[in-house]
PDB file of C-alpha atoms in Angstrom:
ATOM      1  CA  MET A   1     -30.277  -1.308 -27.056  1.00  0.00           C
ATOM      2  CA  GLN A   2     -28.969   2.021 -27.749  1.00  0.00           C
ATOM      3  CA  PHE A   3     -25.639   2.922 -29.384  1.00  0.00           C
ATOM      4  CA  PRO A   4     -24.700   6.631 -28.617  1.00  0.00           C
ATOM      5  CA  THR A   5     -22.584   6.912 -31.939  1.00  0.00           C
ATOM      6  CA  VAL A   6     -22.847   5.412 -35.438  1.00  0.00           C
ATOM      7  CA  GLU A   7     -19.394   4.462 -34.385  1.00  0.00           C
ATOM      8  CA  GLY A   8     -20.548   2.101 -31.840  1.00  0.00           C
ATOM      9  CA  GLU A   9     -22.886   0.232 -34.281  1.00  0.00           C
ATOM     10  CA  HIS A  10     -19.698  -0.520 -36.669  1.00  0.00           C
ATOM     11  CA  GLN A  11     -17.929  -1.672 -33.604  1.00  0.00           C
ATOM     12  CA  TYR A  12     -20.739  -3.934 -32.652  1.00  0.00           C
ATOM     13  CA  ASP A  13     -20.748  -5.169 -36.467  1.00  0.00           C
ATOM     14  CA  ALA A  14     -16.972  -5.865 -36.344  1.00  0.00           C
ATOM     15  CA  LEU A  15     -17.326  -7.706 -32.949  1.00  0.00           C
ATOM     16  CA  VAL A  16     -19.814 -10.105 -34.697  1.00  0.00           C
ATOM     17  CA  ARG A  17     -17.527 -10.616 -37.380  1.00  0.00           C
ATOM     18  CA  VAL A  18     -14.988 -12.145 -34.661  1.00  0.00           C
ATOM     19  CA  ALA A  19     -17.040 -13.670 -31.880  1.00  0.00           C
ATOM     20  CA  SER A  20     -15.514 -17.161 -31.855  1.00  0.00           C
ATOM     21  CA  ARG A  21     -12.489 -15.400 -30.729  1.00  0.00           C
ATOM     22  CA  THR A  22     -14.075 -12.647 -28.489  1.00  0.00           C
ATOM     23  CA  VAL A  23     -13.767 -12.581 -24.640  1.00  0.00           C
ATOM     24  CA  VAL A  24     -16.670 -11.408 -22.806  1.00  0.00           C
ATOM     25  CA  GLY A  25     -16.022  -9.918 -19.491  1.00  0.00           C
ATOM     26  CA  LEU A  26     -18.817  -9.150 -17.154  1.00  0.00           C
ATOM     27  CA  ASP A  27     -19.002  -7.115 -13.874  1.00  0.00           C
ATOM     28  CA  PHE A  28     -21.600  -8.661 -11.236  1.00  0.00           C
ATOM     29  CA  ASP A  29     -23.464  -6.422  -9.124  1.00  0.00           C
ATOM     30  CA  GLY A  30     -25.554  -3.995 -11.013  1.00  0.00           C
ATOM     31  CA  THR A  31     -24.688  -5.779 -14.452  1.00  0.00           C
ATOM     32  CA  LEU A  32     -25.647  -9.043 -14.021  1.00  0.00           C
ATOM     33  CA  SER A  33     -27.296  -9.080 -10.387  1.00  0.00           C
ATOM     34  CA  PRO A  34     -29.823  -6.220  -9.493  1.00  0.00           C
ATOM     35  CA  ILE A  35     -28.670  -3.976  -6.854  1.00  0.00           C
ATOM     36  CA  VAL A  36     -30.336  -4.597  -3.712  1.00  0.00           C
ATOM     37  CA  ASP A  37     -29.941  -3.233  -0.102  1.00  0.00           C
ATOM     38  CA  ASP A  38     -28.517  -6.440   1.382  1.00  0.00           C
ATOM     39  CA  PRO A  39     -25.256  -7.226  -0.605  1.00  0.00           C
ATOM     40  CA  THR A  40     -25.197 -10.764   0.767  1.00  0.00           C
ATOM     41  CA  LYS A  41     -28.861 -11.348  -1.122  1.00  0.00           C
ATOM     42  CA  ALA A  42     -27.700  -9.848  -4.562  1.00  0.00           C
ATOM     43  CA  HIS A  43     -28.678 -13.244  -6.703  1.00  0.00           C
ATOM     44  CA  ILE A  44     -27.743 -13.397 -10.299  1.00  0.00           C
ATOM     45  CA  HIS A  45     -30.507 -12.448 -12.489  1.00  0.00           C
ATOM     46  CA  PRO A  46     -32.978 -15.469 -13.225  1.00  0.00           C
ATOM     47  CA  ASP A  47     -32.278 -15.347 -16.824  1.00  0.00           C
ATOM     48  CA  ALA A  48     -28.481 -14.907 -16.711  1.00  0.00           C
ATOM     49  CA  SER A  49     -27.448 -18.533 -16.416  1.00  0.00           C
ATOM     50  CA  ALA A  50     -29.189 -19.562 -19.506  1.00  0.00           C
ATOM     51  CA  VAL A  51     -28.153 -16.434 -21.404  1.00  0.00           C
ATOM     52  CA  LEU A  52     -24.379 -16.990 -20.568  1.00  0.00           C
ATOM     53  CA  VAL A  53     -24.624 -20.836 -21.412  1.00  0.00           C
ATOM     54  CA  ASP A  54     -26.087 -19.930 -24.706  1.00  0.00           C
ATOM     55  CA  LEU A  55     -23.415 -16.924 -25.352  1.00  0.00           C
ATOM     56  CA  ALA A  56     -20.448 -19.395 -24.465  1.00  0.00           C
ATOM     57  CA  ALA A  57     -21.311 -21.289 -27.629  1.00  0.00           C
ATOM     58  CA  GLN A  58     -20.573 -18.423 -29.826  1.00  0.00           C
ATOM     59  CA  VAL A  59     -17.556 -16.988 -28.142  1.00  0.00           C
ATOM     60  CA  ASP A  60     -14.243 -17.919 -26.777  1.00  0.00           C
ATOM     61  CA  ALA A  61     -14.656 -17.351 -23.446  1.00  0.00           C
ATOM     62  CA  ILE A  62     -16.876 -15.804 -20.384  1.00  0.00           C
ATOM     63  CA  ALA A  63     -15.243 -14.072 -17.457  1.00  0.00           C
ATOM     64  CA  VAL A  64     -17.152 -12.369 -14.565  1.00  0.00           C
ATOM     65  CA  ILE A  65     -14.829  -9.803 -13.361  1.00  0.00           C
ATOM     66  CA  THR A  66     -15.934  -8.384  -9.767  1.00  0.00           C
ATOM     67  CA  GLY A  67     -14.999  -6.530  -6.406  1.00  0.00           C
ATOM     68  CA  ARG A  68     -16.910  -9.212  -4.721  1.00  0.00           C
ATOM     69  CA  PRO A  69     -14.920 -12.177  -3.247  1.00  0.00           C
ATOM     70  CA  ALA A  70     -14.792 -14.873  -6.048  1.00  0.00           C
ATOM     71  CA  ARG A  71     -16.805 -17.195  -3.482  1.00  0.00           C
ATOM     72  CA  GLN A  72     -19.473 -14.908  -3.135  1.00  0.00           C
ATOM     73  CA  ALA A  73     -20.103 -14.207  -6.810  1.00  0.00           C
ATOM     74  CA  LEU A  74     -19.754 -18.308  -7.409  1.00  0.00           C
ATOM     75  CA  ASP A  75     -22.789 -18.883  -4.786  1.00  0.00           C
ATOM     76  CA  LEU A  76     -24.626 -15.917  -5.535  1.00  0.00           C
ATOM     77  CA  GLY A  77     -24.471 -16.532  -9.283  1.00  0.00           C
ATOM     78  CA  GLY A  78     -25.027 -20.149  -9.137  1.00  0.00           C
ATOM     79  CA  LEU A  79     -21.634 -19.830 -11.524  1.00  0.00           C
ATOM     80  CA  GLU A  80     -20.186 -23.341 -10.859  1.00  0.00           C
ATOM     81  CA  GLU A  81     -23.303 -24.676 -12.235  1.00  0.00           C
ATOM     82  CA  VAL A  82     -23.136 -22.266 -14.879  1.00  0.00           C
ATOM     83  CA  GLY A  83     -19.249 -23.089 -15.594  1.00  0.00           C
ATOM     84  CA  ASP A  84     -20.216 -27.028 -15.712  1.00  0.00           C
ATOM     85  CA  ALA A  85     -22.713 -26.152 -18.830  1.00  0.00           C
ATOM     86  CA  ILE A  86     -20.048 -23.988 -20.286  1.00  0.00           C
ATOM     87  CA  GLN A  87     -17.435 -26.484 -20.021  1.00  0.00           C
ATOM     88  CA  ALA A  88     -20.062 -29.095 -21.728  1.00  0.00           C
ATOM     89  CA  VAL A  89     -19.879 -26.951 -24.686  1.00  0.00           C
ATOM     90  CA  GLY A  90     -16.005 -27.006 -24.962  1.00  0.00           C
ATOM     91  CA  LYS A  91     -15.585 -23.461 -23.629  1.00  0.00           C
ATOM     92  CA  GLU A  92     -14.413 -21.813 -20.405  1.00  0.00           C
ATOM     93  CA  LEU A  93     -15.692 -19.488 -17.502  1.00  0.00           C
ATOM     94  CA  PHE A  94     -13.777 -17.326 -15.415  1.00  0.00           C
ATOM     95  CA  VAL A  95     -14.362 -15.571 -12.034  1.00  0.00           C
ATOM     96  CA  PHE A  96     -11.776 -12.995 -10.981  1.00  0.00           C
ATOM     97  CA  GLY A  97     -12.912 -11.781  -7.307  1.00  0.00           C
ATOM     98  CA  GLN A  98     -11.606  -9.028  -5.648  1.00  0.00           C
ATOM     99  CA  TYR A  99     -10.501  -6.953  -8.606  1.00  0.00           C
ATOM    100  CA  GLY A 100      -8.614  -9.742  -9.847  1.00  0.00           C
ATOM    101  CA  ASN A 101      -6.705 -10.788  -6.679  1.00  0.00           C
ATOM    102  CA  GLU A 102      -8.872 -14.131  -6.723  1.00  0.00           C
ATOM    103  CA  ARG A 103      -9.395 -16.289  -9.563  1.00  0.00           C
ATOM    104  CA  TRP A 104     -11.508 -19.528 -10.597  1.00  0.00           C
ATOM    105  CA  SER A 105     -12.160 -21.360 -13.750  1.00  0.00           C
ATOM    106  CA  SER A 106     -14.523 -23.851 -15.028  1.00  0.00           C
ATOM    107  CA  SER A 107     -11.508 -26.071 -15.726  1.00  0.00           C
ATOM    108  CA  GLN A 108      -9.328 -25.591 -12.599  1.00  0.00           C
ATOM    109  CA  ARG A 109     -12.443 -25.645 -10.054  1.00  0.00           C
ATOM    110  CA  ARG A 110     -10.637 -23.988  -7.656  1.00  0.00           C
ATOM    111  CA  ILE A 111      -9.855 -20.402  -6.130  1.00  0.00           C
ATOM    112  CA  VAL A 112      -6.457 -19.266  -6.216  1.00  0.00           C
ATOM    113  CA  GLY A 113      -5.894 -15.886  -4.287  1.00  0.00           C
ATOM    114  CA  ALA A 114      -3.561 -13.497  -2.454  1.00  0.00           C
ATOM    115  CA  ARG A 115      -3.136 -12.732   1.082  1.00  0.00           C
ATOM    116  CA  PRO A 116      -4.770  -9.970   2.944  1.00  0.00           C
ATOM    117  CA  PRO A 117      -3.084  -6.840   2.270  1.00  0.00           C
ATOM    118  CA  ARG A 118      -0.843  -5.141   5.024  1.00  0.00           C
ATOM    119  CA  GLY A 119      -2.182  -2.449   6.891  1.00  0.00           C
ATOM    120  CA  LEU A 120      -6.001  -3.797   6.320  1.00  0.00           C
ATOM    121  CA  ALA A 121      -6.259  -4.993  10.000  1.00  0.00           C
ATOM    122  CA  THR A 122      -4.816  -1.774  11.403  1.00  0.00           C
ATOM    123  CA  PHE A 123      -7.554   0.073   9.346  1.00  0.00           C
ATOM    124  CA  GLU A 124     -10.510  -1.939  10.350  1.00  0.00           C
ATOM    125  CA  ARG A 125      -9.151  -1.114  14.016  1.00  0.00           C
ATOM    126  CA  ASP A 126      -9.508   2.557  13.114  1.00  0.00           C
ATOM    127  CA  LEU A 127     -12.682   2.459  11.038  1.00  0.00           C
ATOM    128  CA  PRO A 128     -15.249   2.625  14.098  1.00  0.00           C
ATOM    129  CA  ARG A 129     -14.032   5.932  15.086  1.00  0.00           C
ATOM    130  CA  THR A 130     -14.130   7.148  11.724  1.00  0.00           C
ATOM    131  CA  LEU A 131     -17.682   6.274  11.111  1.00  0.00           C
ATOM    132  CA  ARG A 132     -18.857   7.957  14.419  1.00  0.00           C
ATOM    133  CA  THR A 133     -17.132  10.967  13.784  1.00  0.00           C
ATOM    134  CA  ALA A 134     -18.652  11.224  10.059  1.00  0.00           C
ATOM    135  CA  GLY A 135     -22.095  10.333  11.954  1.00  0.00           C
ATOM    136  CA  ALA A 136     -22.192   7.089  10.101  1.00  0.00           C
ATOM    137  CA  ALA A 137     -21.450   4.674  13.067  1.00  0.00           C
ATOM    138  CA  ASP A 138     -24.632   2.268  11.289  1.00  0.00           C
ATOM    139  CA  ALA A 139     -22.993   2.075   8.228  1.00  0.00           C
ATOM    140  CA  TYR A 140     -23.094  -1.700   7.305  1.00  0.00           C
ATOM    141  CA  ILE A 141     -19.421  -2.794   7.051  1.00  0.00           C
ATOM    142  CA  GLU A 142     -18.812  -6.080   4.894  1.00  0.00           C
ATOM    143  CA  ASP A 143     -15.527  -7.816   5.567  1.00  0.00           C
ATOM    144  CA  LYS A 144     -13.978  -9.292   2.125  1.00  0.00           C
ATOM    145  CA  GLY A 145     -11.294 -11.012   3.455  1.00  0.00           C
ATOM    146  CA  LEU A 146      -9.012  -8.971   1.276  1.00  0.00           C
ATOM    147  CA  ALA A 147     -10.626  -5.585   1.547  1.00  0.00           C
ATOM    148  CA  VAL A 148     -13.407  -3.821   3.477  1.00  0.00           C
ATOM    149  CA  ALA A 149     -16.673  -2.390   2.078  1.00  0.00           C
ATOM    150  CA  VAL A 150     -18.515   0.502   4.074  1.00  0.00           C
ATOM    151  CA  HIS A 151     -22.100   0.426   2.654  1.00  0.00           C
ATOM    152  CA  THR A 152     -24.210   3.459   3.193  1.00  0.00           C
ATOM    153  CA  ARG A 153     -27.286   2.315   1.258  1.00  0.00           C
ATOM    154  CA  ARG A 154     -29.386   1.384   4.483  1.00  0.00           C
ATOM    155  CA  LEU A 155     -28.841   4.781   6.410  1.00  0.00           C
ATOM    156  CA  PRO A 156     -31.505   7.449   6.498  1.00  0.00           C
ATOM    157  CA  ASP A 157     -29.490   9.567   3.704  1.00  0.00           C
ATOM    158  CA  PRO A 158     -27.159   7.316   1.862  1.00  0.00           C
ATOM    159  CA  ASP A 159     -25.919  10.238  -0.510  1.00  0.00           C
ATOM    160  CA  GLY A 160     -25.093  12.443   2.346  1.00  0.00           C
ATOM    161  CA  ALA A 161     -23.326   9.937   4.241  1.00  0.00           C
ATOM    162  CA  PHE A 162     -21.316   8.807   1.315  1.00  0.00           C
ATOM    163  CA  ALA A 163     -20.400  12.111   0.819  1.00  0.00           C
ATOM    164  CA  ARG A 164     -19.395  12.525   4.590  1.00  0.00           C
ATOM    165  CA  LEU A 165     -17.484   9.343   4.755  1.00  0.00           C
ATOM    166  CA  LEU A 166     -15.631   9.524   1.229  1.00  0.00           C
ATOM    167  CA  PRO A 167     -12.738  11.929   2.433  1.00  0.00           C
ATOM    168  CA  PRO A 168     -11.654  10.806   5.923  1.00  0.00           C
ATOM    169  CA  LEU A 169     -12.029   7.285   4.460  1.00  0.00           C
ATOM    170  CA  SER A 170     -10.031   8.286   1.726  1.00  0.00           C
ATOM    171  CA  GLU A 171      -7.332   9.536   4.153  1.00  0.00           C
ATOM    172  CA  LEU A 172      -7.288   6.518   6.531  1.00  0.00           C
ATOM    173  CA  ALA A 173      -6.921   4.376   3.700  1.00  0.00           C
ATOM    174  CA  ARG A 174      -3.943   6.566   2.583  1.00  0.00           C
ATOM    175  CA  ARG A 175      -2.372   6.069   6.150  1.00  0.00           C
ATOM    176  CA  HIS A 176      -2.598   2.402   6.146  1.00  0.00           C
ATOM    177  CA  GLY A 177      -1.128   2.131   2.705  1.00  0.00           C
ATOM    178  CA  LEU A 178      -4.431   1.147   1.027  1.00  0.00           C
ATOM    179  CA  VAL A 179      -6.811   2.621  -1.761  1.00  0.00           C
ATOM    180  CA  ILE A 180     -10.359   3.179  -2.085  1.00  0.00           C
ATOM    181  CA  GLU A 181     -12.862   2.293  -4.695  1.00  0.00           C
ATOM    182  CA  PRO A 182     -15.860   4.220  -4.661  1.00  0.00           C
ATOM    183  CA  GLY A 183     -19.312   2.712  -5.862  1.00  0.00           C
ATOM    184  CA  ARG A 184     -22.958   2.993  -5.822  1.00  0.00           C
ATOM    185  CA  ALA A 185     -23.739   3.690  -2.174  1.00  0.00           C
ATOM    186  CA  VAL A 186     -20.192   1.748  -1.186  1.00  0.00           C
ATOM    187  CA  ILE A 187     -16.875   2.601  -0.439  1.00  0.00           C
ATOM    188  CA  GLU A 188     -14.437  -0.269  -0.703  1.00  0.00           C
ATOM    189  CA  VAL A 189     -11.176  -0.159   0.891  1.00  0.00           C
ATOM    190  CA  ARG A 190      -8.347  -2.603  -0.361  1.00  0.00           C
ATOM    191  CA  SER A 191      -4.891  -2.901  -1.372  1.00  0.00           C
ATOM    192  CA  PRO A 192      -3.295  -1.065  -4.225  1.00  0.00           C
ATOM    193  CA  GLY A 193      -2.120  -2.696  -7.394  1.00  0.00           C
ATOM    194  CA  SER A 194      -4.643  -4.581  -8.759  1.00  0.00           C
ATOM    195  CA  HIS A 195      -7.844  -3.588 -10.827  1.00  0.00           C
ATOM    196  CA  LYS A 196     -10.234  -4.483 -13.427  1.00  0.00           C
ATOM    197  CA  GLY A 197      -8.210  -3.216 -16.035  1.00  0.00           C
ATOM    198  CA  MET A 198      -5.516  -5.252 -15.552  1.00  0.00           C
ATOM    199  CA  VAL A 199      -7.683  -8.340 -15.710  1.00  0.00           C
ATOM    200  CA  VAL A 200      -8.984  -7.321 -19.072  1.00  0.00           C
ATOM    201  CA  GLU A 201      -5.382  -6.927 -20.313  1.00  0.00           C
ATOM    202  CA  ARG A 202      -3.995 -10.143 -18.725  1.00  0.00           C
ATOM    203  CA  LEU A 203      -7.169 -12.014 -20.133  1.00  0.00           C
ATOM    204  CA  ALA A 204      -7.025 -10.526 -23.564  1.00  0.00           C
ATOM    205  CA  ALA A 205      -3.195 -11.545 -23.691  1.00  0.00           C
ATOM    206  CA  ASP A 206      -3.526 -14.961 -22.454  1.00  0.00           C
ATOM    207  CA  ARG A 207      -6.572 -15.951 -24.804  1.00  0.00           C
ATOM    208  CA  ASP A 208      -5.052 -14.170 -27.746  1.00  0.00           C
ATOM    209  CA  ALA A 209      -8.487 -12.500 -28.253  1.00  0.00           C
ATOM    210  CA  GLN A 210      -9.279 -10.727 -31.616  1.00  0.00           C
ATOM    211  CA  GLY A 211     -12.405  -9.183 -29.730  1.00  0.00           C
ATOM    212  CA  PHE A 212     -13.474  -8.180 -26.276  1.00  0.00           C
ATOM    213  CA  LEU A 213     -16.704  -7.258 -24.941  1.00  0.00           C
ATOM    214  CA  PHE A 214     -16.940  -5.494 -21.274  1.00  0.00           C
ATOM    215  CA  ALA A 215     -20.376  -4.745 -19.522  1.00  0.00           C
ATOM    216  CA  GLY A 216     -20.184  -2.472 -16.282  1.00  0.00           C
ATOM    217  CA  ASP A 217     -22.236  -0.067 -14.714  1.00  0.00           C
ATOM    218  CA  ASP A 218     -20.026   1.562 -11.819  1.00  0.00           C
ATOM    219  CA  LEU A 219     -16.767   3.599 -11.238  1.00  0.00           C
ATOM    220  CA  GLY A 220     -15.001   0.681 -10.700  1.00  0.00           C
ATOM    221  CA  ASP A 221     -15.516  -0.677 -14.126  1.00  0.00           C
ATOM    222  CA  VAL A 222     -13.670   2.631 -15.472  1.00  0.00           C
ATOM    223  CA  GLU A 223     -10.456   0.861 -15.685  1.00  0.00           C
ATOM    224  CA  ALA A 224     -11.688  -1.887 -17.418  1.00  0.00           C
ATOM    225  CA  PHE A 225     -13.071   0.693 -19.941  1.00  0.00           C
ATOM    226  CA  ASP A 226      -9.723   2.039 -20.151  1.00  0.00           C
ATOM    227  CA  ALA A 227      -8.322  -1.151 -20.967  1.00  0.00           C
ATOM    228  CA  ILE A 228     -10.801  -1.832 -23.589  1.00  0.00           C
ATOM    229  CA  GLY A 229      -9.665   1.372 -24.853  1.00  0.00           C
ATOM    230  CA  ASP A 230      -6.293   0.639 -24.983  1.00  0.00           C
ATOM    231  CA  LEU A 231      -6.976  -2.943 -26.887  1.00  0.00           C
ATOM    232  CA  ALA A 232      -8.790  -1.065 -29.781  1.00  0.00           C
ATOM    233  CA  LYS A 233      -5.890   0.868 -30.587  1.00  0.00           C
ATOM    234  CA  GLN A 234      -3.970  -2.262 -30.845  1.00  0.00           C
ATOM    235  CA  GLY A 235      -6.386  -3.414 -33.282  1.00  0.00           C
ATOM    236  CA  VAL A 236      -8.577  -5.684 -31.424  1.00  0.00           C
ATOM    237  CA  ALA A 237     -12.135  -5.433 -31.809  1.00  0.00           C
ATOM    238  CA  THR A 238     -13.892  -4.023 -28.876  1.00  0.00           C
ATOM    239  CA  LEU A 239     -17.290  -2.894 -27.230  1.00  0.00           C
ATOM    240  CA  LYS A 240     -17.882  -1.197 -23.935  1.00  0.00           C
ATOM    241  CA  VAL A 241     -21.400  -1.905 -22.889  1.00  0.00           C
ATOM    242  CA  CYS A 242     -22.916   0.304 -19.963  1.00  0.00           C
ATOM    243  CA  ALA A 243     -25.598  -0.887 -17.823  1.00  0.00           C
ATOM    244  CA  ALA A 244     -27.322   2.322 -16.923  1.00  0.00           C
ATOM    245  CA  SER A 245     -29.155   3.181 -13.697  1.00  0.00           C
ATOM    246  CA  SER A 246     -30.735   6.241 -11.944  1.00  0.00           C
ATOM    247  CA  GLU A 247     -28.218   6.102  -9.347  1.00  0.00           C
ATOM    248  CA  GLN A 248     -24.705   5.989 -11.770  1.00  0.00           C
ATOM    249  CA  SER A 249     -24.036   7.627 -15.007  1.00  0.00           C
ATOM    250  CA  ALA A 250     -20.087   7.997 -14.852  1.00  0.00           C
ATOM    251  CA  LEU A 251     -20.176   5.101 -17.585  1.00  0.00           C
ATOM    252  CA  ILE A 252     -22.408   6.542 -19.968  1.00  0.00           C
ATOM    253  CA  PRO A 253     -20.088   8.800 -21.863  1.00  0.00           C
ATOM    254  CA  LEU A 254     -17.575   6.252 -21.926  1.00  0.00           C
ATOM    255  CA  ALA A 255     -19.820   3.617 -23.232  1.00  0.00           C
ATOM    256  CA  ASP A 256     -20.217   2.473 -27.108  1.00  0.00           C
ATOM    257  CA  VAL A 257     -23.355   0.802 -26.050  1.00  0.00           C
ATOM    258  CA  VAL A 258     -25.973   2.175 -23.331  1.00  0.00           C
ATOM    259  CA  VAL A 259     -28.521  -0.549 -22.209  1.00  0.00           C
ATOM    260  CA  ARG A 260     -30.973  -0.335 -18.856  1.00  0.00           C
ATOM    261  CA  GLY A 261     -29.469  -2.602 -15.913  1.00  0.00           C
ATOM    262  CA  PRO A 262     -29.039  -6.492 -15.964  1.00  0.00           C
ATOM    263  CA  GLU A 263     -32.259  -6.964 -17.941  1.00  0.00           C
ATOM    264  CA  GLY A 264     -30.750  -4.880 -20.659  1.00  0.00           C
ATOM    265  CA  VAL A 265     -27.206  -6.366 -20.548  1.00  0.00           C
ATOM    266  CA  LEU A 266     -28.968  -9.611 -20.713  1.00  0.00           C
ATOM    267  CA  ASP A 267     -30.941  -8.875 -23.933  1.00  0.00           C
ATOM    268  CA  PHE A 268     -27.896  -7.318 -25.465  1.00  0.00           C
ATOM    269  CA  LEU A 269     -25.968 -10.547 -24.886  1.00  0.00           C
ATOM    270  CA  ARG A 270     -28.989 -12.368 -26.439  1.00  0.00           C
ATOM    271  CA  GLN A 271     -28.838 -10.425 -29.403  1.00  0.00           C
ATOM    272  CA  PHE A 272     -25.270 -10.763 -29.663  1.00  0.00           C
ATOM    273  CA  ALA A 273     -24.954 -14.589 -29.495  1.00  0.00           C
ATOM    274  CA  GLN A 274     -27.855 -14.576 -32.164  1.00  0.00           C
ATOM    275  CA  ASP A 275     -26.170 -12.537 -34.451  1.00  0.00           C
ATOM    276  CA  ALA A 276     -22.739 -14.440 -34.054  1.00  0.00           C
ATOM    277  CA  GLN A 277     -24.659 -17.611 -34.682  1.00  0.00           C
ATOM    278  CA  ALA A 278     -26.233 -16.190 -37.914  1.00  0.00           C
ATOM    279  CA  GLY A 279     -23.046 -14.879 -38.960  1.00  0.00           C
ATOM    280  CA  ARG A 280     -21.530 -18.432 -39.073  1.00  0.00           C
ATOM    281  CA  SER A 281     -24.710 -19.903 -40.768  1.00  0.00           C
TER     282      SER A 281
END
């Protein structure tokens, strides 16, 4: 665990004091699950289930907030079983998929989602031509139902393909009334109007949270970090945790705590749960 500033240590201590009224928000890929070449095989870290259940006993609620479809996150993370265990200790697990357009909870047990955005079908029709023009015809296309993700990780030059694709995909998305979400060797195209920061704001209000911790690793988590900053201005105890990697460093200067990948996140959450329990002893 690394605190870039003394202020980060103070924020951690303040959050421990209100742990029982704290919501813990977690990204999935790169935070709970290691980044892999095939996104359909990005299973949750093997230690994550036990850590989340132990943590749940010390906090108000846990929320997985991801760009993935909620069903994918539930299956890859075994989160329905985790939700059962968390429910058994009287707490709640939420899964917000597709940047908040889908919602599942351990108490309701069903996914509530939006309809595919207008313009997505025509975007997908025009996508192959754009990929060919950019010299990335073999990029892996992931259809998420409410969004489309273009992955460059499997290409010979992932970074170069990403750089070539970003401008034309941004323009194509704009023409179809959509927005892009750049990530680690992936460009996601989806409807405007929802992002992780909005989920953080709604969840904090719904739970009347006195504390909010969010851990993420990528550009798609910037809005969540911004929302955490706004909550801090309202007097909520907050902490922004960056799961740093060699591929992405955008969140490091914004973070209160920097750890190394999913293993670092889980080590941090173990320590937080232990400190919260000790504080109530």
